[in-house]
CSV table of C-alpha atoms and ligand atoms in Angstrom, one decimal:
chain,number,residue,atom,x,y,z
A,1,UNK,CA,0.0,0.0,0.0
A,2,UNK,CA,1.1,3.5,-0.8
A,3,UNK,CA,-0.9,6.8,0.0
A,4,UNK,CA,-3.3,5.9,2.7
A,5,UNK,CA,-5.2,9.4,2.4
A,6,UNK,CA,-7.9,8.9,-0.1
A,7,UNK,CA,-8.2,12.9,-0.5
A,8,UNK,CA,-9.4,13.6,-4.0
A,9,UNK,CA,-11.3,16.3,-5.7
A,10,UNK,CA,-12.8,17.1,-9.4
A,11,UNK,CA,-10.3,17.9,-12.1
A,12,UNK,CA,-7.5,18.3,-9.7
A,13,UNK,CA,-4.6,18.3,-12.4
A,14,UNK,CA,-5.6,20.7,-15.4
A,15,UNK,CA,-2.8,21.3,-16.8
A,16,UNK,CA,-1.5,17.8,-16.7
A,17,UNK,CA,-4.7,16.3,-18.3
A,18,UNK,CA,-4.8,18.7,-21.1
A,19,UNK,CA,-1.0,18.5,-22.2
A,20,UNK,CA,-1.4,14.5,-22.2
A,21,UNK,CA,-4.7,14.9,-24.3
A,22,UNK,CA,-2.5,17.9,-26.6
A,23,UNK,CA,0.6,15.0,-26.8
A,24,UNK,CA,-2.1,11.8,-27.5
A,25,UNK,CA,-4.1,14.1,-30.3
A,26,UNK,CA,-0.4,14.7,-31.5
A,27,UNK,CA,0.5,10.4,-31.8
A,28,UNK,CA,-3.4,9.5,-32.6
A,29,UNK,CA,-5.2,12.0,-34.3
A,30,UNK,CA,-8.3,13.9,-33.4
A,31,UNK,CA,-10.1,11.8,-32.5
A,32,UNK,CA,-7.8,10.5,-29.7
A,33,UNK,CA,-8.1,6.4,-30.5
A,34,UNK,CA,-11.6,6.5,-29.7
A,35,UNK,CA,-12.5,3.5,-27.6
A,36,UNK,CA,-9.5,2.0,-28.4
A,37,UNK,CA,-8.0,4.2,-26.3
A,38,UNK,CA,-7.1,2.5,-22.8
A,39,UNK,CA,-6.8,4.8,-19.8
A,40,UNK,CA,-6.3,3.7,-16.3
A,41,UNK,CA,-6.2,6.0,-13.0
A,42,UNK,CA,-4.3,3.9,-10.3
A,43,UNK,CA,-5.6,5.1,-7.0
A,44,UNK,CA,-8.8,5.9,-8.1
A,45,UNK,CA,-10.1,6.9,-4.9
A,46,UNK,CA,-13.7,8.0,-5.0
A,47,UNK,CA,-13.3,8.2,-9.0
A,48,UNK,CA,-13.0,12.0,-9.9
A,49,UNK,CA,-10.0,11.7,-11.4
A,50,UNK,CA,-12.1,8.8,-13.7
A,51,UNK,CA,-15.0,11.2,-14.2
A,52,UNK,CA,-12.4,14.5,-15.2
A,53,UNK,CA,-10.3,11.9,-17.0
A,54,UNK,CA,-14.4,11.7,-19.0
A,55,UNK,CA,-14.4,15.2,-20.1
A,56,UNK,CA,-11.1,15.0,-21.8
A,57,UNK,CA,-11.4,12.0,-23.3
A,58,UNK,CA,-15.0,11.3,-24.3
A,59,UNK,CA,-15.1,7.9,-26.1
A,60,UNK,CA,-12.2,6.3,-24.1
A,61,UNK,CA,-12.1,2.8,-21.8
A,62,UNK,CA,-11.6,4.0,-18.6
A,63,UNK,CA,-10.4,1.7,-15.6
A,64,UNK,CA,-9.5,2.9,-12.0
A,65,UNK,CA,-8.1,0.6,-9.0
A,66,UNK,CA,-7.5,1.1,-5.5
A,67,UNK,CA,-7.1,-0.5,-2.4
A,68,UNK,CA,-9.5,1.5,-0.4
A,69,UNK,CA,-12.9,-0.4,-0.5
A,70,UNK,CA,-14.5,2.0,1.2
A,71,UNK,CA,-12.8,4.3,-1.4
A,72,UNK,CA,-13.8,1.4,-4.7
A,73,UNK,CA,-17.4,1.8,-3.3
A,74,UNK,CA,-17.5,5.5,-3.6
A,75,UNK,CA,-15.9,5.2,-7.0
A,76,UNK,CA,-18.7,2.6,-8.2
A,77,UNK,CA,-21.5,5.2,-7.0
A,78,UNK,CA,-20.1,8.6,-8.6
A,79,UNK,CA,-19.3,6.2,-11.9
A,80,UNK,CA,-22.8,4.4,-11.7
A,81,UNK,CA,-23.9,7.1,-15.1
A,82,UNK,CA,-20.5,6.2,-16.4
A,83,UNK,CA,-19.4,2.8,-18.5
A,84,UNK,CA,-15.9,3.2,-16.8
A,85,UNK,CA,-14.6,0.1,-14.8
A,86,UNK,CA,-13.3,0.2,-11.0
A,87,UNK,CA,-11.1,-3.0,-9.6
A,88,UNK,CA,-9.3,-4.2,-6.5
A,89,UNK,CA,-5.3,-3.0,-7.5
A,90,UNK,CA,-3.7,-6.1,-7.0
A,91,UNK,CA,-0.5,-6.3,-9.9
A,92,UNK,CA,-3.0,-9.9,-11.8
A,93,UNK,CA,-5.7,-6.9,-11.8
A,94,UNK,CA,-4.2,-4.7,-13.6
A,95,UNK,CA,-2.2,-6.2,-15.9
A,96,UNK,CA,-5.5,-8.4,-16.8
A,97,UNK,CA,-7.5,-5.0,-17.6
A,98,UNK,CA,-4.3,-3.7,-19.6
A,99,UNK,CA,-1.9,-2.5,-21.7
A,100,UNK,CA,-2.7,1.0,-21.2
A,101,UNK,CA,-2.3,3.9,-23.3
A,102,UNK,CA,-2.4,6.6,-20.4
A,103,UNK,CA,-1.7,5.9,-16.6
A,104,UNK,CA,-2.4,8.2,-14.2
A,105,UNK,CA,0.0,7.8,-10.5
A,106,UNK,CA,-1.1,10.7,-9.1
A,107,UNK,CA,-0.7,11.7,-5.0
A,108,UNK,CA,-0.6,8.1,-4.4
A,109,UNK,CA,3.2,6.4,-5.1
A,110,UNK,CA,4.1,8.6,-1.5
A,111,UNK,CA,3.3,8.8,2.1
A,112,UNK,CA,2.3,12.2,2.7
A,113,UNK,CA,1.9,14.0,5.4
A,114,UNK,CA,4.0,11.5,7.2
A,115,UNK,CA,7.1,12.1,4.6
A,116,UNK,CA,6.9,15.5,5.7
A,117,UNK,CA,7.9,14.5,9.0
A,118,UNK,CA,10.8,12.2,8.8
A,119,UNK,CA,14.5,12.7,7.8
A,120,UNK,CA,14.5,9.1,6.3
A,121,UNK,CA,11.9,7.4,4.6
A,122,UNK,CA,13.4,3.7,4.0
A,123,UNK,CA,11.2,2.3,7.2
A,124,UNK,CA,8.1,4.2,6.0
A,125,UNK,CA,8.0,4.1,2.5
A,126,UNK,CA,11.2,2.2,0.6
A,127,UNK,CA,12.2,2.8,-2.8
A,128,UNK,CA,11.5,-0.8,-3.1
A,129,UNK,CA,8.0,-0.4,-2.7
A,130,UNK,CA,7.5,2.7,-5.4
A,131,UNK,CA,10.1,1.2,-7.8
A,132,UNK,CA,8.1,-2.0,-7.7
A,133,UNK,CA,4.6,-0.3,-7.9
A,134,UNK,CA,5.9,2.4,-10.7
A,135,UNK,CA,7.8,-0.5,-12.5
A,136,UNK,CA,4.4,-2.4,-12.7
A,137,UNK,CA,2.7,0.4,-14.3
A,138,UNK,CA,5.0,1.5,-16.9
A,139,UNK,CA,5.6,-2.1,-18.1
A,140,UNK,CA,1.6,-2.0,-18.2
A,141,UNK,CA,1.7,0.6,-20.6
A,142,UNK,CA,2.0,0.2,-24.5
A,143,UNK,CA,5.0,1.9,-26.6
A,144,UNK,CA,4.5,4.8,-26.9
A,145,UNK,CA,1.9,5.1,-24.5
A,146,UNK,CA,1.7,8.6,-21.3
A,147,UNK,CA,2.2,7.8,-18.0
A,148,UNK,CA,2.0,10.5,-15.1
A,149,UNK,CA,3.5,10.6,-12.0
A,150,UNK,CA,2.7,13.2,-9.3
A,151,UNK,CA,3.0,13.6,-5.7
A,152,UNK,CA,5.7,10.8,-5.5
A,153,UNK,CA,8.0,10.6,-2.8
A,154,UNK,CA,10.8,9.1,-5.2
A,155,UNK,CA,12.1,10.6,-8.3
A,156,UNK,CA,11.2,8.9,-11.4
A,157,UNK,CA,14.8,9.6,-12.9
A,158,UNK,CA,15.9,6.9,-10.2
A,159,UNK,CA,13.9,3.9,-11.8
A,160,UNK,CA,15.6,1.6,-13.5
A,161,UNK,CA,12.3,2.2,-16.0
A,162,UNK,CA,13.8,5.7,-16.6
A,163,UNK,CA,15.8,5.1,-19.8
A,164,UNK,CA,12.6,4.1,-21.6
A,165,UNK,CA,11.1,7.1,-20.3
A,166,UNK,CA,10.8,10.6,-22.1
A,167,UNK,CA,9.7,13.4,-20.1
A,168,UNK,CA,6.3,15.4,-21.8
A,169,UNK,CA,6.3,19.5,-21.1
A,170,UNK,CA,4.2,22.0,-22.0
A,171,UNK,CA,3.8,25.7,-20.4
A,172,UNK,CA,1.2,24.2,-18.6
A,173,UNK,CA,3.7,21.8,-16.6
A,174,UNK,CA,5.5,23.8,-13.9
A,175,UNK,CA,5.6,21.2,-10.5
A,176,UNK,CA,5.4,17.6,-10.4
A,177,UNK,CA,3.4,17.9,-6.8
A,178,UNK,CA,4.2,19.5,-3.2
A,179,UNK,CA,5.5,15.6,-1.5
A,180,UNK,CA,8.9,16.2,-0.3
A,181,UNK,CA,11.3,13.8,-2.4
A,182,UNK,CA,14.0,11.3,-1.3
A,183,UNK,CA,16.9,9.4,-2.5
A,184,UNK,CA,16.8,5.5,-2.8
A,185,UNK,CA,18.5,5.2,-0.1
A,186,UNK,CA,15.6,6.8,1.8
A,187,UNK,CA,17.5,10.1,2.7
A,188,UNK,CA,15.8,13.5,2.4
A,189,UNK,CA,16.7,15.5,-0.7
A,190,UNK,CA,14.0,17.9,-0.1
A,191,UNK,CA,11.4,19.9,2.8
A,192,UNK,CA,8.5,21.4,1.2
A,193,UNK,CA,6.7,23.8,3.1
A,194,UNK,CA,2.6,25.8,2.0
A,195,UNK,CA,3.5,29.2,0.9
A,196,UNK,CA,0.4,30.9,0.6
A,197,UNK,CA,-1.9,29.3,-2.5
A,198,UNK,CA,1.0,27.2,-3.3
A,199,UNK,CA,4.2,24.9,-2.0
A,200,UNK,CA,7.7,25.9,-2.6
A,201,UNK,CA,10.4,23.8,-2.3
A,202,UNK,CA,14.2,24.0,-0.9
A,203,UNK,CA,17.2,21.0,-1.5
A,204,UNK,CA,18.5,19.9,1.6
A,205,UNK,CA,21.0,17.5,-0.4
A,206,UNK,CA,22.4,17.4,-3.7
A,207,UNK,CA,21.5,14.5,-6.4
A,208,UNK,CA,18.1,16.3,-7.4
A,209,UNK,CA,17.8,18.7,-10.9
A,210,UNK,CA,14.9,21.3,-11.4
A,211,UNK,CA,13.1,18.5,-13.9
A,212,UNK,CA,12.9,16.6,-11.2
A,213,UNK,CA,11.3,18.9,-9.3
A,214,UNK,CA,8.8,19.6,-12.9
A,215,UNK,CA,8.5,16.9,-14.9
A,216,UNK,CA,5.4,14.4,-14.4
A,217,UNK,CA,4.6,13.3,-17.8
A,218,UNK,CA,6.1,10.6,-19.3
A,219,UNK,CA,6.0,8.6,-23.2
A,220,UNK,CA,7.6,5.0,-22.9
A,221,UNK,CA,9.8,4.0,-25.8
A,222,UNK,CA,10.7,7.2,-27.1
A,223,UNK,CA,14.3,8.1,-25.9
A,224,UNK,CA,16.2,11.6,-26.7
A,225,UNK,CA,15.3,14.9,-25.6
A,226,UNK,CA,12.1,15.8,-23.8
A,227,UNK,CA,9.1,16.5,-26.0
A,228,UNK,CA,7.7,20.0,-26.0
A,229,UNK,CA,3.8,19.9,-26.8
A,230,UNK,CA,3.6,23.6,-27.9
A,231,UNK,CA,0.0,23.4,-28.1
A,232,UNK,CA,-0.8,26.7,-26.4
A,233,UNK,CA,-1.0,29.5,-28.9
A,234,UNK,CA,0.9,32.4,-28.2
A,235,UNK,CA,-0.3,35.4,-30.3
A,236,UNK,CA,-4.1,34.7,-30.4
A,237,UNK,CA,-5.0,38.7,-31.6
A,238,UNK,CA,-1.9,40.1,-33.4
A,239,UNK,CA,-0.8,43.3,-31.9
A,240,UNK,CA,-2.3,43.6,-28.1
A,241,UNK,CA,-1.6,46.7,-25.9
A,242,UNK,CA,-1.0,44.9,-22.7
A,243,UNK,CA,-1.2,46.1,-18.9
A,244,UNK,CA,0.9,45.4,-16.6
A,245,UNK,CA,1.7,41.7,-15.3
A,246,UNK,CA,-0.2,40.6,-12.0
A,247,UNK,CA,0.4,37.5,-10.0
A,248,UNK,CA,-2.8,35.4,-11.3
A,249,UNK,CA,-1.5,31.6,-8.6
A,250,UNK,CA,1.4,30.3,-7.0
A,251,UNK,CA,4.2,32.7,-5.7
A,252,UNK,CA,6.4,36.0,-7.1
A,253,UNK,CA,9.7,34.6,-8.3
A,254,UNK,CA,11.0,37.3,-6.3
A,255,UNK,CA,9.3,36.5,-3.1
A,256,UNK,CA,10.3,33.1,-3.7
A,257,UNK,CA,14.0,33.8,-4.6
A,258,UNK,CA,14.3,36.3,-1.6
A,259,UNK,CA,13.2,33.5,0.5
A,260,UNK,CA,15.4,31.5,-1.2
A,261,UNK,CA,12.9,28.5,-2.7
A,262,UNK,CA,12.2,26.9,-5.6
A,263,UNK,CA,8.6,27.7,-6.2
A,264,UNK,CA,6.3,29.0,-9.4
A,265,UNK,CA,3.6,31.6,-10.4
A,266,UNK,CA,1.7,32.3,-13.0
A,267,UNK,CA,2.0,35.9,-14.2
A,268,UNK,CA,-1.1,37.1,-16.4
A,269,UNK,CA,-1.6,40.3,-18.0
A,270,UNK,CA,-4.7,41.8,-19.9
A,271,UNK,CA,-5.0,43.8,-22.7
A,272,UNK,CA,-6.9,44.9,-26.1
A,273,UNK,CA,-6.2,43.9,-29.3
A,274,UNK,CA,-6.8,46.5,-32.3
A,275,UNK,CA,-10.3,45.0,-32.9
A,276,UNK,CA,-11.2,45.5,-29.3
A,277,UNK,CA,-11.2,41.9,-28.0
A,278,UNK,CA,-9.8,41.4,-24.6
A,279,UNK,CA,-6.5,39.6,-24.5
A,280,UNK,CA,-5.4,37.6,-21.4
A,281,UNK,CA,-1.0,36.4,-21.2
A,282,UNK,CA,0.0,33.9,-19.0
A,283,UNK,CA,3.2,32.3,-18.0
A,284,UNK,CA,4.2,29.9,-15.4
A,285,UNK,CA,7.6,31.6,-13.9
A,286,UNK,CA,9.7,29.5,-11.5
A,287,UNK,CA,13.1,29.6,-9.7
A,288,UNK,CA,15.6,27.5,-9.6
A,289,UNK,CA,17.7,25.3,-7.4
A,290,UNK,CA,20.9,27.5,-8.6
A,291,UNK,CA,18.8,31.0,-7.6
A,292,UNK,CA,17.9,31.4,-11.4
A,293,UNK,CA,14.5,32.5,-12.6
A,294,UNK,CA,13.6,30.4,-15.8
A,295,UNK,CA,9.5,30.6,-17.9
A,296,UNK,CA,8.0,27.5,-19.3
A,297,UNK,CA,6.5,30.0,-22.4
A,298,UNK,CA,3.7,32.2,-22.8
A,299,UNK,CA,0.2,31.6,-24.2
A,300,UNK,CA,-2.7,34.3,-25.0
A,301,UNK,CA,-6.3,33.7,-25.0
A,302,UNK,CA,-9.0,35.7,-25.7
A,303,UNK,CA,-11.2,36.1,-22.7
A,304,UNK,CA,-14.3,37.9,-21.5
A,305,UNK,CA,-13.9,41.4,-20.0
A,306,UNK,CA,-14.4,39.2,-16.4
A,307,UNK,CA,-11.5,37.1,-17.0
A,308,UNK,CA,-9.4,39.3,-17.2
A,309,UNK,CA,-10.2,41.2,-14.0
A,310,UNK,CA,-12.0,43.9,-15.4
A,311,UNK,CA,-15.2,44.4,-13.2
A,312,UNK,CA,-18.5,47.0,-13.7
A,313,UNK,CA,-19.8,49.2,-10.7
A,314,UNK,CA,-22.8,46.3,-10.9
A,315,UNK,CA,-20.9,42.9,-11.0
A,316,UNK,CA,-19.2,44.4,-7.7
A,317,UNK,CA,-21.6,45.2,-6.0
A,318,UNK,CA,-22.9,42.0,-6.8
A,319,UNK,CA,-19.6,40.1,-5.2
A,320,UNK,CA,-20.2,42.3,-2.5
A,321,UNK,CA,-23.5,41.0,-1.3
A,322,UNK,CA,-22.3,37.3,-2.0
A,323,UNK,CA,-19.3,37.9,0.1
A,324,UNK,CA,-21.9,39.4,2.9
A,325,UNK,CA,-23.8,36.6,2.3
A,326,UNK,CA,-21.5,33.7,2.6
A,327,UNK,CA,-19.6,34.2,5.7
A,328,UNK,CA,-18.1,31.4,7.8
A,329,UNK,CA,-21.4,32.0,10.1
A,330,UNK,CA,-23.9,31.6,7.6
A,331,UNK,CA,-21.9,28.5,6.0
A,332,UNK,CA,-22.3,26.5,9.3
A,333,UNK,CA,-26.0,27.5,10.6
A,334,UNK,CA,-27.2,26.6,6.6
A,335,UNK,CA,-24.9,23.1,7.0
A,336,UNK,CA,-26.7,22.5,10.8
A,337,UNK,CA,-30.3,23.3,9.3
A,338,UNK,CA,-29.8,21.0,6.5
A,339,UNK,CA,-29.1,18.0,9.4
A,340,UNK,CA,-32.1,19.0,11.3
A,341,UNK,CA,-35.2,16.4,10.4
A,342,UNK,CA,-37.7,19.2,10.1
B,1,SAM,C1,-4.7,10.8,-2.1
B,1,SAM,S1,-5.6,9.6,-3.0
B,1,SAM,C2,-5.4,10.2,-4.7
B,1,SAM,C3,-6.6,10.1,-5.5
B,1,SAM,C4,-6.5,10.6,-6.9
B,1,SAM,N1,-5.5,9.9,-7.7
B,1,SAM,C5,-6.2,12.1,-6.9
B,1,SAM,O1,-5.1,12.5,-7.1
B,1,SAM,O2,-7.2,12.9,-6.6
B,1,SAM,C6,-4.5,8.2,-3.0
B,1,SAM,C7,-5.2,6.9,-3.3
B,1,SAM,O3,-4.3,5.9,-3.7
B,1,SAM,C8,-4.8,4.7,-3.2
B,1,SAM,N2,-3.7,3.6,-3.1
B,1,SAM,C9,-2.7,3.5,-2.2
B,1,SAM,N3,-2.0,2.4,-2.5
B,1,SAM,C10,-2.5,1.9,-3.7
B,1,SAM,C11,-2.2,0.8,-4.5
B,1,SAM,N4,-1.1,0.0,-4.2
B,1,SAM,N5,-2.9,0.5,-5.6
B,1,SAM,C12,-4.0,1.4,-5.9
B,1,SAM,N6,-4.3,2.4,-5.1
B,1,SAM,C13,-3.6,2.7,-4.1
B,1,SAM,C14,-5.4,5.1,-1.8
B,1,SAM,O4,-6.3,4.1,-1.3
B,1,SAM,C15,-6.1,6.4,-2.2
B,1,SAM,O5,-7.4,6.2,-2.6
């Protein structure tokens, strides 16, 4: 068993589920195999991640596994609309359900929170363990098939899997989770600590590179240089008169380079094109473990006046009441009425 937590919640991992769909509409076409395509979320939980996993890709066979019954129960219920499959993880189960095209590890191949608290983790958690666990998988999954780690307590450049295993960016990618990682050996590389929205990061040993503290996509079978999936466009409106940048998530580079962490942000900034359409920027900025500032590339959408922060007098006012409406009080009277039988 890995993760004991069954914590989950809808779409958790935008950005990784849309560059893995960008990458597989990139090797398949359009159409993203259809049904053929094979897509398996390993520590389910209560099957979200199965029911996002839906949205992005429509026609595929979906299977999730756990070892949490009460967990596998959950899952069946919140699938019971869906034609997706839930099973018992046991190493026969999955490989009888497989090969996979996409695998999904994500916040389970760790022991979080109590990695936070220990300097080793060989007695809690060994490399062993997620090596034989991660191994499984990726020799579950077809050539040229995605796999995604997140949230592990290892890094995935330490398998023995990780020649035949090509790391996948895209702007979107900036973090590969807030679990504090450790060498195979079981000794603490890094302490993670909640900065605000977001977790930032700081080595405490050497023997661990920026992409491992990004990368969580992976294509088996395809060795050379990472593959960029550039699938974001970056001049949506031609010539845009921008306003200034603005911390839209995550941390200032320079807060986190004065504190001296590795930890990410996503800059936006707003502006008009010539034809009057609204023009939103982003760009995930992160420091680095050398005290460097590095981008993972902008992309520009066109967004509603809303989006990009720009408010009337009215739709103020109407935050306003909703705030007054909605305070900690109200929340708990409404959630104690709702219990009362009459
Ligand atoms: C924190 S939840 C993550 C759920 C979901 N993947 C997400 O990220 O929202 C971790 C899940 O992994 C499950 N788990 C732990 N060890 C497992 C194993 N060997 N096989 C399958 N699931 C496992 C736990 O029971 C738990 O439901």
């Amino acid at each position: 068993m890995a993760q004991k937590l069954t914590n989950t919640a809808p779409n958790r991992y935008p950005g990784i589920f849309r560059t893995m769909r960008a990458r597989l509409a990139e090797s398949r076409g359009p159409d993203l195999g259809g049904g053929d395509l094979r897509i398996l979320s390993f520590g389910c939980s209560a099957g979200f991640e199965m029911l996002s996993l839906r949205s992005y890709f429509p026609d595929a066979s979906l299977f999730g596994c756990d070892r949490s019954a009460d967990a596998l129960d959950r899952a069946k219920r919140n699938l019971r609309e869906d034609a997706g499959i839930v099973f018992y993880s046991t190493p026969e189960a999955i490989e009888a359900f497989g090969p996979y095209d996409m695998i999904l590890a994500m916040s389970v191949l760790c022991q979080y929170p109590a990695s936070s608290k220990v300097d080793r983790l060989d007695t809690l958690f060994p490399f062993s363990t997620f090596a034989g666990l991660a191994g499984q998988l990726v020799s579950s999954l077809r050539p040229g098939g995605l796999i995604s780690i997140f949230n592990g307590n290892y890094l995935v450049s330490a398998l023995p899997e990780a020649g035949l295993l090509t790391p996948v960016r895209s702007p979107l990618i900036h973090t590969n989770g807030f679990i504090d990682k450790f060498a195979p050996d079981g000794s603490r590389l890094t302490q993670s600590f909640r900065d605000k929205a977001t977790i930032a990061h700081k080595a405490v040993a050497g023997g661990i590179t920026d992409d491992d503290l990004r990368d969580c996509i992976y294509e088996k079978g395809t060795w050379g240089v990472a593959i960029d999936v550039d699938f974001l466009p970056k001049t949506v409106a031609g010539d845009v008169n921008f306003g200034d940048p603005r911390l839209a998530g995550g941390i200032a580079v320079e807060d986190a380079l004065r504190k001296g962490v590795v930890a990410s942000g996503r800059v936006e900034r707003a502006g008009q094109a010539a034809d009057g359409r609204t023009v939103v920027e982003s760009e995930w900025r992160k420091t680095r473990l050398d005290g460097s500032v590095t981008g993972f590339g902008t992309w520009q959408t066109v967004a509603s006046a809303e989006r990009a922060g720009q408010l009337t007098d009215r739709q103020r006012a109407a935050l306003a009441v909703t705030n007054e409406k909605t305070t900690r009080k109200d929340i708990l009277i409404e959630r104690l009425k709702s219990r009362l039988p009459f």
